C-alpha cells in the first residue's frame, strides 16, 4: 500500500517518522483575514486544541513594528506582546512550542523581540522574499543570539528563478536556522514542482542538520496534496491550519494532515471538535478557503491580492468578470 | 519546471499530450445528489459549456432499469431515453461525444440500450465492483456488438485486494473496452497509492491499445491532485465535473483540470461562466463538496453513505458526534 509517511521504500504505510513536526499557523495566517483581531476566547480554544491534539508548534502571530503598523488599527496578534500571549497561555507549561513570525522589513526585531528568558515564545519564524535574505539572516542572528530557535520561511517560491534560489539557499545553509521552509505563497505549485524543490532544498542543506519544511496555500486545492508529497520526499516540518483558516484560499487543513500522519501523538478528535465549535461560527463572518477567484490567481502564479479584494467586495461572485480582468 | 502534462521526462511543462481526453460527469455523478432531477435548462447549459470548452466526453446520466427504479421517482437522467437526450442535444452535431453509465446489476442493457444507429450516445461506461466483472463484461460485449465504444469503471478500488484486482484486470484486458478507469469511489486514495495502481493498470493493459482512466472523489481534497498524478504517469482518460458537482464530497473540479492541461482545445472561460451562472444558484439548493463528514469517511476508506445521510439531516454540522459514531 505504499509508504505514506516515509521516504524509505522499506517502510510501510502503517509506520511513521517520529521526526515529523507539525506547526499550526491558524492564528498567524488566519490573522491576515481580519487584521489579527481574534478574541481571547478563540485564541485560547485553538491553543487548547493544539495541546490536546499533540501538535508540535503554534504560531500565534507576528512580531510587527509598531512604528509601521498603528496598534489601534490591528488586533493583538499583529504584535504578540508578552502580556497578551500570557493572558492566553500563561507560562505555557505544555509540550506545545509557541512561535511568532518576524516579517523581514516589517519588524523592529532588535527592540521588540525580547531575550528568550523574558518570553513565552520558543521559536521565531523569519519570513522573507528572496531579495531580503541578507536582512532576514540578520534577524536570524539576532534572535538566535537571544536564545530562540529560528526558522526561515522563504516566500513566493513559485516566482523565484533557479539560480537565485540556489544562491539564497547557500547563504541560509550557513546560518543558524534549524529549518528552511518552502513557502508556496501563491498556491501555484504542482506536485512535480514541489518534488523538485524539496529535493533541491534537501541537497543544499545536506549535512547541516537543518530540516526542510513546507507551507502551502490552497488556491488549486493542492495544499494538502503538496504537503504530503513534500513529507514523503523528506520534509519534516509541516505547516497547517485548523479548517484551512488563512489568507485567501487558506492553508493545508490540519485535520487532513493529522488524519494522514500515523504518529500516535497526534489526535484528530479535538481538531474536529474545534472546527464544529469555533470554525463554523467564524465561517459566517469571514471568507476563506478555495474559491474560483483564488483558483485563477493560483493558476496564473500571482499574488492573491486581486482575488482578496474581489472577495471583500459586493461582486465577490463575479467570477467571469474577474477572469477577464486577470487575463488582460 | 517539471513535465506536468506528460509521462516523458524530455517534455517540458509547456507541452501537452494530445491523447489526453477529458470526460465531464457533471450530470451523471451530480445526479446522485438529486435523484437525477436536473431540468432541461441546466443540462443544456452544461452541454453548451462542454462543447465550447472543447471537452471530449459528456456523461449525461445512467441507463437504469425501469423495473428496478420507478420512473416517476427519478428524473430523466436516471434513464437517458433518446427523446429526453435529443430534446437537449438534438442530433449532437459537435465534437463532444455523449456517454451514459450502465451500472452492473441495475440496467436492462439488452433491451434498454438501443443499437448505436438509433442513439445519440457514443459511449457506454460500464460501472462494476470487482465481483461483478464477469457480468460487466457481458454488458461490454452487448454494447460493443451494438456499435458503441465501451469503457470499464472499476469502482471502490481502494478496498480491492491486490490479487483480485490483478485477476479482474486480466479479464478486462481481453475484452473490447477502449479504456479501464481507476475509480476512487470513497475518495480514500493517497497519491502514492494512485501511482502504484496506475502503474499496475498500465502494465496489465500494455500492448492491448486500451487506455487507463481515472475518476476521483474529493473527500480528502485529493481528487484533482490524484487526477494529475495519474495523468503524469500515463493515464489518458480523465474524469471531472464542473465545480466538482457530484455525490458527497464531489469530484475532480473540471476548472482545475482544464487550468492545468495545456492542449489549446480546452478553454477555461466557458467553464467559469457556467460556474457563476449555473453552479452558484445550485449551491443554495444542494449540498456537495468537501466537508468534515466526507473527510472522515474518506480517511476511514469507507462508503460515504453515512456522511451523505448526515449532510441531509438537521444535524449536518454535528461533526464530533459523527466522528465518534464512525470510530465506534
mmCIF file of N, CA and C in Angstrom, chain A residues 181-296:
data_model
loop_
_atom_site.group_PDB
_atom_site.id
_atom_site.type_symbol
_atom_site.label_atom_id
_atom_site.label_comp_id
_atom_site.label_asym_id
_atom_site.label_seq_id
_atom_site.Cartn_x
_atom_site.Cartn_y
_atom_site.Cartn_z
ATOM 1 N N UNK A 181 11.846 26.625 5.212
ATOM 2 C CA UNK A 181 10.528 26.271 4.685
ATOM 3 C C UNK A 181 10.370 26.721 3.247
ATOM 4 N N UNK A 182 9.816 25.818 2.470
ATOM 5 C CA UNK A 182 9.404 26.086 1.106
ATOM 6 C C UNK A 182 7.978 26.644 1.208
ATOM 7 N N UNK A 183 7.812 27.920 0.871
ATOM 8 C CA UNK A 183 6.524 28.583 1.062
ATOM 9 C C UNK A 183 5.883 28.889 -0.300
ATOM 10 N N UNK A 184 4.785 28.194 -0.568
ATOM 11 C CA UNK A 184 4.063 28.406 -1.826
ATOM 12 C C UNK A 184 2.990 29.467 -1.591
ATOM 13 N N UNK A 185 3.429 30.720 -1.480
ATOM 14 C CA UNK A 185 2.533 31.817 -1.086
ATOM 15 C C UNK A 185 1.352 31.974 -2.032
ATOM 16 N N UNK A 186 1.563 31.666 -3.299
ATOM 17 C CA UNK A 186 0.512 31.906 -4.293
ATOM 18 C C UNK A 186 -0.347 30.658 -4.542
ATOM 19 N N UNK A 187 -0.037 29.544 -3.891
ATOM 20 C CA UNK A 187 -0.783 28.313 -4.150
ATOM 21 C C UNK A 187 -0.695 27.916 -5.603
ATOM 22 N N UNK A 188 0.487 28.068 -6.163
ATOM 23 C CA UNK A 188 0.670 27.906 -7.609
ATOM 24 C C UNK A 188 1.402 26.626 -7.993
ATOM 25 N N UNK A 189 2.026 25.985 -7.022
ATOM 26 C CA UNK A 189 2.893 24.851 -7.370
ATOM 27 C C UNK A 189 2.111 23.561 -7.583
ATOM 28 N N UNK A 190 2.558 22.770 -8.553
ATOM 29 C CA UNK A 190 2.064 21.415 -8.772
ATOM 30 C C UNK A 190 3.022 20.442 -8.085
ATOM 31 N N UNK A 191 2.560 19.221 -7.890
ATOM 32 C CA UNK A 191 3.344 18.259 -7.110
ATOM 33 C C UNK A 191 4.723 18.029 -7.717
ATOM 34 N N UNK A 192 4.804 17.997 -9.041
ATOM 35 C CA UNK A 192 6.117 17.801 -9.659
ATOM 36 C C UNK A 192 7.104 18.894 -9.263
ATOM 37 N N UNK A 193 6.580 20.120 -9.200
ATOM 38 C CA UNK A 193 7.443 21.236 -8.834
ATOM 39 C C UNK A 193 7.828 21.162 -7.361
ATOM 40 N N UNK A 194 6.856 20.748 -6.524
ATOM 41 C CA UNK A 194 7.151 20.583 -5.097
ATOM 42 C C UNK A 194 8.252 19.535 -4.915
ATOM 43 N N UNK A 195 8.136 18.425 -5.656
ATOM 44 C CA UNK A 195 9.148 17.367 -5.531
ATOM 45 C C UNK A 195 10.535 17.877 -5.919
ATOM 46 N N UNK A 196 10.589 18.603 -7.013
ATOM 47 C CA UNK A 196 11.866 19.142 -7.488
ATOM 48 C C UNK A 196 12.461 20.105 -6.453
ATOM 49 N N UNK A 197 11.602 20.959 -5.903
ATOM 50 C CA UNK A 197 12.075 21.954 -4.936
ATOM 51 C C UNK A 197 12.515 21.301 -3.623
ATOM 52 N N UNK A 198 11.726 20.345 -3.139
ATOM 53 C CA UNK A 198 12.105 19.690 -1.877
ATOM 54 C C UNK A 198 13.452 18.996 -2.035
ATOM 55 N N UNK A 199 13.637 18.327 -3.172
ATOM 56 C CA UNK A 199 14.932 17.664 -3.418
ATOM 57 C C UNK A 199 16.079 18.678 -3.431
ATOM 58 N N UNK A 200 15.822 19.822 -4.014
ATOM 59 C CA UNK A 200 16.847 20.875 -4.075
ATOM 60 C C UNK A 200 17.184 21.378 -2.670
ATOM 61 N N UNK A 201 16.152 21.654 -1.876
ATOM 62 C CA UNK A 201 16.363 22.122 -0.503
ATOM 63 C C UNK A 201 17.161 21.086 0.291
ATOM 64 N N UNK A 202 16.735 19.811 0.162
ATOM 65 C CA UNK A 202 17.411 18.747 0.919
ATOM 66 C C UNK A 202 18.883 18.658 0.528
ATOM 67 N N UNK A 203 19.146 18.811 -0.761
ATOM 68 C CA UNK A 203 20.512 18.680 -1.255
ATOM 69 C C UNK A 203 21.394 19.815 -0.727
ATOM 70 N N UNK A 204 20.891 21.039 -0.833
ATOM 71 C CA UNK A 204 21.695 22.177 -0.375
ATOM 72 C C UNK A 204 21.924 22.102 1.134
ATOM 73 N N UNK A 205 20.943 21.606 1.860
ATOM 74 C CA UNK A 205 21.038 21.596 3.328
ATOM 75 C C UNK A 205 21.673 20.319 3.877
ATOM 76 N N UNK A 206 22.003 19.397 2.991
ATOM 77 C CA UNK A 206 22.557 18.102 3.409
ATOM 78 C C UNK A 206 23.789 18.293 4.309
ATOM 79 N N UNK A 207 23.802 17.578 5.418
ATOM 80 C CA UNK A 207 24.951 17.625 6.312
ATOM 81 C C UNK A 207 24.946 18.797 7.274
ATOM 82 N N UNK A 208 23.995 19.725 7.106
ATOM 83 C CA UNK A 208 23.941 20.882 8.019
ATOM 84 C C UNK A 208 23.089 20.595 9.245
ATOM 85 N N UNK A 209 22.328 19.504 9.203
ATOM 86 C CA UNK A 209 21.412 19.205 10.308
ATOM 87 C C UNK A 209 20.129 20.009 10.238
ATOM 88 N N UNK A 210 20.017 20.868 9.248
ATOM 89 C CA UNK A 210 18.794 21.685 9.117
ATOM 90 C C UNK A 210 17.680 20.870 8.460
ATOM 91 N N UNK A 211 16.481 21.111 8.906
ATOM 92 C CA UNK A 211 15.332 20.404 8.342
ATOM 93 C C UNK A 211 14.694 21.213 7.213
ATOM 94 N N UNK A 212 13.950 20.493 6.363
ATOM 95 C CA UNK A 212 13.171 21.159 5.317
ATOM 96 C C UNK A 212 11.703 21.180 5.751
ATOM 97 N N UNK A 213 11.092 22.342 5.589
ATOM 98 C CA UNK A 213 9.679 22.471 5.921
ATOM 99 C C UNK A 213 8.880 22.892 4.702
ATOM 100 N N UNK A 214 7.542 22.850 4.853
ATOM 101 C CA UNK A 214 6.693 23.218 3.725
ATOM 102 C C UNK A 214 5.461 23.953 4.245
ATOM 103 N N UNK A 215 5.067 24.978 3.500
ATOM 104 C CA UNK A 215 3.909 25.810 3.864
ATOM 105 C C UNK A 215 3.142 26.079 2.572
ATOM 106 N N UNK A 216 1.954 25.520 2.468
ATOM 107 C CA UNK A 216 1.216 25.567 1.199
ATOM 108 C C UNK A 216 -0.092 26.341 1.322
ATOM 109 N N UNK A 217 -0.493 26.935 0.224
ATOM 110 C CA UNK A 217 -1.819 27.573 0.149
ATOM 111 C C UNK A 217 -2.712 26.820 -0.827
ATOM 112 N N UNK A 218 -4.031 26.983 -0.601
ATOM 113 C CA UNK A 218 -4.983 26.040 -1.197
ATOM 114 C C UNK A 218 -5.696 26.556 -2.454
ATOM 115 N N UNK A 219 -5.075 27.494 -3.145
ATOM 116 C CA UNK A 219 -5.719 28.089 -4.333
ATOM 117 C C UNK A 219 -6.195 27.052 -5.328
ATOM 118 N N UNK A 220 -5.410 26.002 -5.520
ATOM 119 C CA UNK A 220 -5.759 24.980 -6.509
ATOM 120 C C UNK A 220 -6.126 23.650 -5.828
ATOM 121 N N UNK A 221 -6.572 23.744 -4.572
ATOM 122 C CA UNK A 221 -6.907 22.526 -3.821
ATOM 123 C C UNK A 221 -5.732 21.565 -3.762
ATOM 124 N N UNK A 222 -4.527 22.114 -3.714
ATOM 125 C CA UNK A 222 -3.341 21.248 -3.681
ATOM 126 C C UNK A 222 -2.528 21.420 -2.398
ATOM 127 N N UNK A 223 -3.022 22.208 -1.434
ATOM 128 C CA UNK A 223 -2.206 22.480 -0.247
ATOM 129 C C UNK A 223 -1.894 21.192 0.518
ATOM 130 N N UNK A 224 -2.902 20.385 0.742
ATOM 131 C CA UNK A 224 -2.684 19.130 1.482
ATOM 132 C C UNK A 224 -1.886 18.139 0.635
ATOM 133 N N UNK A 225 -2.279 17.994 -0.631
ATOM 134 C CA UNK A 225 -1.571 17.054 -1.512
ATOM 135 C C UNK A 225 -0.088 17.403 -1.595
ATOM 136 N N UNK A 226 0.218 18.683 -1.762
ATOM 137 C CA UNK A 226 1.624 19.079 -1.876
ATOM 138 C C UNK A 226 2.365 18.906 -0.555
ATOM 139 N N UNK A 227 1.662 19.116 0.556
ATOM 140 C CA UNK A 227 2.293 18.925 1.868
ATOM 141 C C UNK A 227 2.699 17.464 2.053
ATOM 142 N N UNK A 228 1.823 16.537 1.695
ATOM 143 C CA UNK A 228 2.200 15.127 1.882
ATOM 144 C C UNK A 228 3.223 14.679 0.832
ATOM 145 N N UNK A 229 3.218 15.282 -0.348
ATOM 146 C CA UNK A 229 4.289 14.988 -1.307
ATOM 147 C C UNK A 229 5.634 15.388 -0.721
ATOM 148 N N UNK A 230 5.665 16.582 -0.117
ATOM 149 C CA UNK A 230 6.918 17.077 0.464
ATOM 150 C C UNK A 230 7.383 16.173 1.595
ATOM 151 N N UNK A 231 6.444 15.722 2.403
ATOM 152 C CA UNK A 231 6.860 14.893 3.545
ATOM 153 C C UNK A 231 7.340 13.518 3.073
ATOM 154 N N UNK A 232 6.731 12.994 2.034
ATOM 155 C CA UNK A 232 7.163 11.707 1.504
ATOM 156 C C UNK A 232 8.616 11.785 1.023
ATOM 157 N N UNK A 233 8.973 12.924 0.463
ATOM 158 C CA UNK A 233 10.335 13.102 -0.054
ATOM 159 C C UNK A 233 11.349 13.439 1.017
ATOM 160 N N UNK A 234 10.879 13.785 2.223
ATOM 161 C CA UNK A 234 11.850 14.036 3.281
ATOM 162 C C UNK A 234 11.658 15.326 4.056
ATOM 163 N N UNK A 235 10.682 16.147 3.696
ATOM 164 C CA UNK A 235 10.396 17.321 4.521
ATOM 165 C C UNK A 235 9.876 16.841 5.867
ATOM 166 N N UNK A 236 10.296 17.500 6.942
ATOM 167 C CA UNK A 236 9.895 17.042 8.277
ATOM 168 C C UNK A 236 9.189 18.128 9.081
ATOM 169 N N UNK A 237 9.088 19.315 8.522
ATOM 170 C CA UNK A 237 8.400 20.400 9.237
ATOM 171 C C UNK A 237 7.213 20.824 8.388
ATOM 172 N N UNK A 238 6.015 20.581 8.905
ATOM 173 C CA UNK A 238 4.816 20.754 8.092
ATOM 174 C C UNK A 238 3.904 21.812 8.692
ATOM 175 N N UNK A 239 3.549 22.803 7.895
ATOM 176 C CA UNK A 239 2.622 23.836 8.344
ATOM 177 C C UNK A 239 1.195 23.489 7.938
ATOM 178 N N UNK A 240 0.260 23.816 8.809
ATOM 179 C CA UNK A 240 -1.155 23.592 8.512
ATOM 180 C C UNK A 240 -1.962 24.543 9.380
ATOM 181 N N UNK A 241 -3.265 24.670 9.104
ATOM 182 C CA UNK A 241 -4.146 25.467 9.961
ATOM 183 C C UNK A 241 -5.477 24.728 10.131
ATOM 184 N N UNK A 242 -6.112 24.950 11.255
ATOM 185 C CA UNK A 242 -7.383 24.288 11.527
ATOM 186 C C UNK A 242 -8.424 24.751 10.510
ATOM 187 N N UNK A 243 -9.041 23.790 9.846
ATOM 188 C CA UNK A 243 -10.036 24.051 8.804
ATOM 189 C C UNK A 243 -9.464 24.895 7.654
ATOM 190 N N UNK A 244 -8.143 24.915 7.538
ATOM 191 C CA UNK A 244 -7.513 25.673 6.461
ATOM 192 C C UNK A 244 -7.581 27.181 6.637
ATOM 193 N N UNK A 245 -7.998 27.650 7.847
ATOM 194 C CA UNK A 245 -8.122 29.097 8.057
ATOM 195 C C UNK A 245 -6.824 29.802 7.682
ATOM 196 N N UNK A 246 -6.912 30.793 6.817
ATOM 197 C CA UNK A 246 -5.715 31.522 6.418
ATOM 198 C C UNK A 246 -6.036 32.453 5.278
ATOM 199 N N UNK A 247 -5.079 33.252 4.924
ATOM 200 C CA UNK A 247 -5.313 34.263 3.896
ATOM 201 C C UNK A 247 -5.795 33.654 2.589
ATOM 202 N N UNK A 248 -6.760 34.305 1.980
ATOM 203 C CA UNK A 248 -7.204 33.910 0.642
ATOM 204 C C UNK A 248 -7.772 32.506 0.643
ATOM 205 N N UNK A 249 -7.167 31.659 -0.158
ATOM 206 C CA UNK A 249 -7.652 30.289 -0.294
ATOM 207 C C UNK A 249 -7.342 29.446 0.932
ATOM 208 N N UNK A 250 -6.639 30.024 1.884
ATOM 209 C CA UNK A 250 -6.316 29.291 3.099
ATOM 210 C C UNK A 250 -5.156 28.336 2.906
ATOM 211 N N UNK A 251 -4.971 27.504 3.949
ATOM 212 C CA UNK A 251 -3.765 26.687 4.055
ATOM 213 C C UNK A 251 -4.077 25.205 3.965
ATOM 214 N N UNK A 252 -3.060 24.396 4.176
ATOM 215 C CA UNK A 252 -3.248 22.952 4.303
ATOM 216 C C UNK A 252 -4.082 22.697 5.556
ATOM 217 N N UNK A 253 -5.246 22.061 5.432
ATOM 218 C CA UNK A 253 -6.085 21.832 6.618
ATOM 219 C C UNK A 253 -5.422 20.837 7.594
ATOM 220 N N UNK A 254 -5.320 21.264 8.839
ATOM 221 C CA UNK A 254 -4.682 20.439 9.860
ATOM 222 C C UNK A 254 -5.384 19.103 10.024
ATOM 223 N N UNK A 255 -6.722 19.111 9.871
ATOM 224 C CA UNK A 255 -7.493 17.881 10.070
ATOM 225 C C UNK A 255 -7.168 16.839 9.003
ATOM 226 N N UNK A 256 -6.888 17.275 7.791
ATOM 227 C CA UNK A 256 -6.489 16.322 6.753
ATOM 228 C C UNK A 256 -5.089 15.786 7.060
ATOM 229 N N UNK A 257 -4.200 16.678 7.428
ATOM 230 C CA UNK A 257 -2.816 16.264 7.678
ATOM 231 C C UNK A 257 -2.733 15.286 8.852
ATOM 232 N N UNK A 258 -3.448 15.604 9.935
ATOM 233 C CA UNK A 258 -3.405 14.726 11.112
ATOM 234 C C UNK A 258 -4.076 13.380 10.805
ATOM 235 N N UNK A 259 -5.073 13.398 9.928
ATOM 236 C CA UNK A 259 -5.678 12.138 9.510
ATOM 237 C C UNK A 259 -4.701 11.249 8.749
ATOM 238 N N UNK A 260 -3.710 11.849 8.159
ATOM 239 C CA UNK A 260 -2.721 11.117 7.362
ATOM 240 C C UNK A 260 -1.555 10.620 8.220
ATOM 241 N N UNK A 261 -1.134 11.435 9.182
ATOM 242 C CA UNK A 261 0.035 11.102 9.988
ATOM 243 C C UNK A 261 -0.288 9.956 10.939
ATOM 244 N N UNK A 262 0.638 9.064 11.108
ATOM 245 C CA UNK A 262 0.356 7.865 11.900
ATOM 246 C C UNK A 262 0.969 7.902 13.293
ATOM 247 N N UNK A 263 1.734 8.957 13.594
ATOM 248 C CA UNK A 263 2.316 9.079 14.924
ATOM 249 C C UNK A 263 1.186 9.201 15.949
ATOM 250 N N UNK A 264 1.175 8.289 16.947
ATOM 251 C CA UNK A 264 0.058 8.302 17.907
ATOM 252 C C UNK A 264 -0.017 9.573 18.747
ATOM 253 N N UNK A 265 1.012 10.415 18.721
ATOM 254 C CA UNK A 265 0.924 11.653 19.497
ATOM 255 C C UNK A 265 -0.151 12.596 18.934
ATOM 256 N N UNK A 266 -0.432 12.456 17.629
ATOM 257 C CA UNK A 266 -1.406 13.354 17.002
ATOM 258 C C UNK A 266 -2.830 12.815 17.151
ATOM 259 N N UNK A 267 -3.729 13.675 17.577
ATOM 260 C CA UNK A 267 -5.129 13.282 17.793
ATOM 261 C C UNK A 267 -6.045 14.128 16.902
ATOM 262 N N UNK A 268 -6.935 13.457 16.199
ATOM 263 C CA UNK A 268 -7.844 14.163 15.301
ATOM 264 C C UNK A 268 -9.076 14.732 16.021
ATOM 265 N N UNK A 269 -9.556 13.989 17.009
ATOM 266 C CA UNK A 269 -10.835 14.342 17.632
ATOM 267 C C UNK A 269 -10.908 15.788 18.136
ATOM 268 N N UNK A 270 -9.901 16.271 18.885
ATOM 269 C CA UNK A 270 -10.006 17.661 19.369
ATOM 270 C C UNK A 270 -10.055 18.684 18.231
ATOM 271 N N UNK A 271 -9.432 18.343 17.119
ATOM 272 C CA UNK A 271 -9.442 19.283 15.986
ATOM 273 C C UNK A 271 -10.842 19.352 15.378
ATOM 274 N N UNK A 272 -11.471 18.189 15.257
ATOM 275 C CA UNK A 272 -12.846 18.164 14.733
ATOM 276 C C UNK A 272 -13.786 18.924 15.669
ATOM 277 N N UNK A 273 -13.570 18.760 16.967
ATOM 278 C CA UNK A 273 -14.386 19.491 17.942
ATOM 279 C C UNK A 273 -14.208 21.000 17.774
ATOM 280 N N UNK A 274 -12.976 21.424 17.593
ATOM 281 C CA UNK A 274 -12.689 22.854 17.422
ATOM 282 C C UNK A 274 -13.331 23.395 16.142
ATOM 283 N N UNK A 275 -13.306 22.591 15.089
ATOM 284 C CA UNK A 275 -13.923 23.040 13.828
ATOM 285 C C UNK A 275 -15.416 23.270 14.035
ATOM 286 N N UNK A 276 -16.057 22.296 14.689
ATOM 287 C CA UNK A 276 -17.505 22.432 14.892
ATOM 288 C C UNK A 276 -17.833 23.638 15.774
ATOM 289 N N UNK A 277 -17.075 23.789 16.866
ATOM 290 C CA UNK A 277 -17.424 24.825 17.836
ATOM 291 C C UNK A 277 -16.927 26.219 17.457
ATOM 292 N N UNK A 278 -15.765 26.289 16.854
ATOM 293 C CA UNK A 278 -15.149 27.597 16.622
ATOM 294 C C UNK A 278 -15.144 28.031 15.161
ATOM 295 N N UNK A 279 -14.874 27.080 14.262
ATOM 296 C CA UNK A 279 -14.687 27.481 12.866
ATOM 297 C C UNK A 279 -16.018 27.692 12.138
ATOM 298 N N UNK A 280 -17.003 26.835 12.426
ATOM 299 C CA UNK A 280 -18.289 27.004 11.745
ATOM 300 C C UNK A 280 -18.908 28.380 12.016
ATOM 301 N N UNK A 281 -18.947 28.835 13.289
ATOM 302 C CA UNK A 281 -19.467 30.202 13.501
ATOM 303 C C UNK A 281 -18.624 31.261 12.784
ATOM 304 N N UNK A 282 -17.331 31.058 12.737
ATOM 305 C CA UNK A 282 -16.442 32.025 12.087
ATOM 306 C C UNK A 282 -16.705 32.103 10.590
ATOM 307 N N UNK A 283 -17.067 30.964 10.005
ATOM 308 C CA UNK A 283 -17.348 30.897 8.561
ATOM 309 C C UNK A 283 -18.455 31.869 8.163
ATOM 310 N N UNK A 284 -19.355 32.131 9.112
ATOM 311 C CA UNK A 284 -20.452 33.059 8.821
ATOM 312 C C UNK A 284 -19.966 34.502 8.770
ATOM 313 N N UNK A 285 -18.780 34.746 9.342
ATOM 314 C CA UNK A 285 -18.265 36.122 9.411
ATOM 315 C C UNK A 285 -17.130 36.395 8.429
ATOM 316 N N UNK A 286 -16.298 35.413 8.217
ATOM 317 C CA UNK A 286 -15.087 35.622 7.407
ATOM 318 C C UNK A 286 -15.095 34.710 6.185
ATOM 319 N N UNK A 287 -14.494 35.188 5.103
ATOM 320 C CA UNK A 287 -14.385 34.403 3.878
ATOM 321 C C UNK A 287 -12.968 33.859 3.746
ATOM 322 N N UNK A 288 -12.847 32.535 3.741
ATOM 323 C CA UNK A 288 -11.548 31.941 3.422
ATOM 324 C C UNK A 288 -11.779 30.602 2.751
ATOM 325 N N UNK A 289 -10.744 30.077 2.169
ATOM 326 C CA UNK A 289 -10.820 28.766 1.531
ATOM 327 C C UNK A 289 -10.946 28.882 0.030
ATOM 328 N N UNK A 290 -10.774 27.725 -0.625
ATOM 329 C CA UNK A 290 -10.777 27.662 -2.079
ATOM 330 C C UNK A 290 -12.042 28.276 -2.683
ATOM 331 N N UNK A 291 -11.865 29.174 -3.630
ATOM 332 C CA UNK A 291 -12.982 29.628 -4.463
ATOM 333 C C UNK A 291 -12.392 29.997 -5.826
ATOM 334 N N UNK A 292 -13.261 30.211 -6.790
ATOM 335 C CA UNK A 292 -12.804 30.404 -8.174
ATOM 336 C C UNK A 292 -11.804 31.567 -8.324
ATOM 337 N N UNK A 293 -12.035 32.727 -7.709
ATOM 338 C CA UNK A 293 -11.038 33.797 -7.872
ATOM 339 C C UNK A 293 -9.642 33.392 -7.378
ATOM 340 N N UNK A 294 -9.583 32.669 -6.272
ATOM 341 C CA UNK A 294 -8.268 32.228 -5.788
ATOM 342 C C UNK A 294 -7.655 31.180 -6.710
ATOM 343 N N UNK A 295 -8.503 30.331 -7.268
ATOM 344 C CA UNK A 295 -8.011 29.379 -8.265
ATOM 345 C C UNK A 295 -7.348 30.119 -9.421
ATOM 346 N N UNK A 296 -7.990 31.181 -9.870
ATOM 347 C CA UNK A 296 -7.473 31.922 -11.027
ATOM 348 C C UNK A 296 -6.104 32.527 -10.713
#
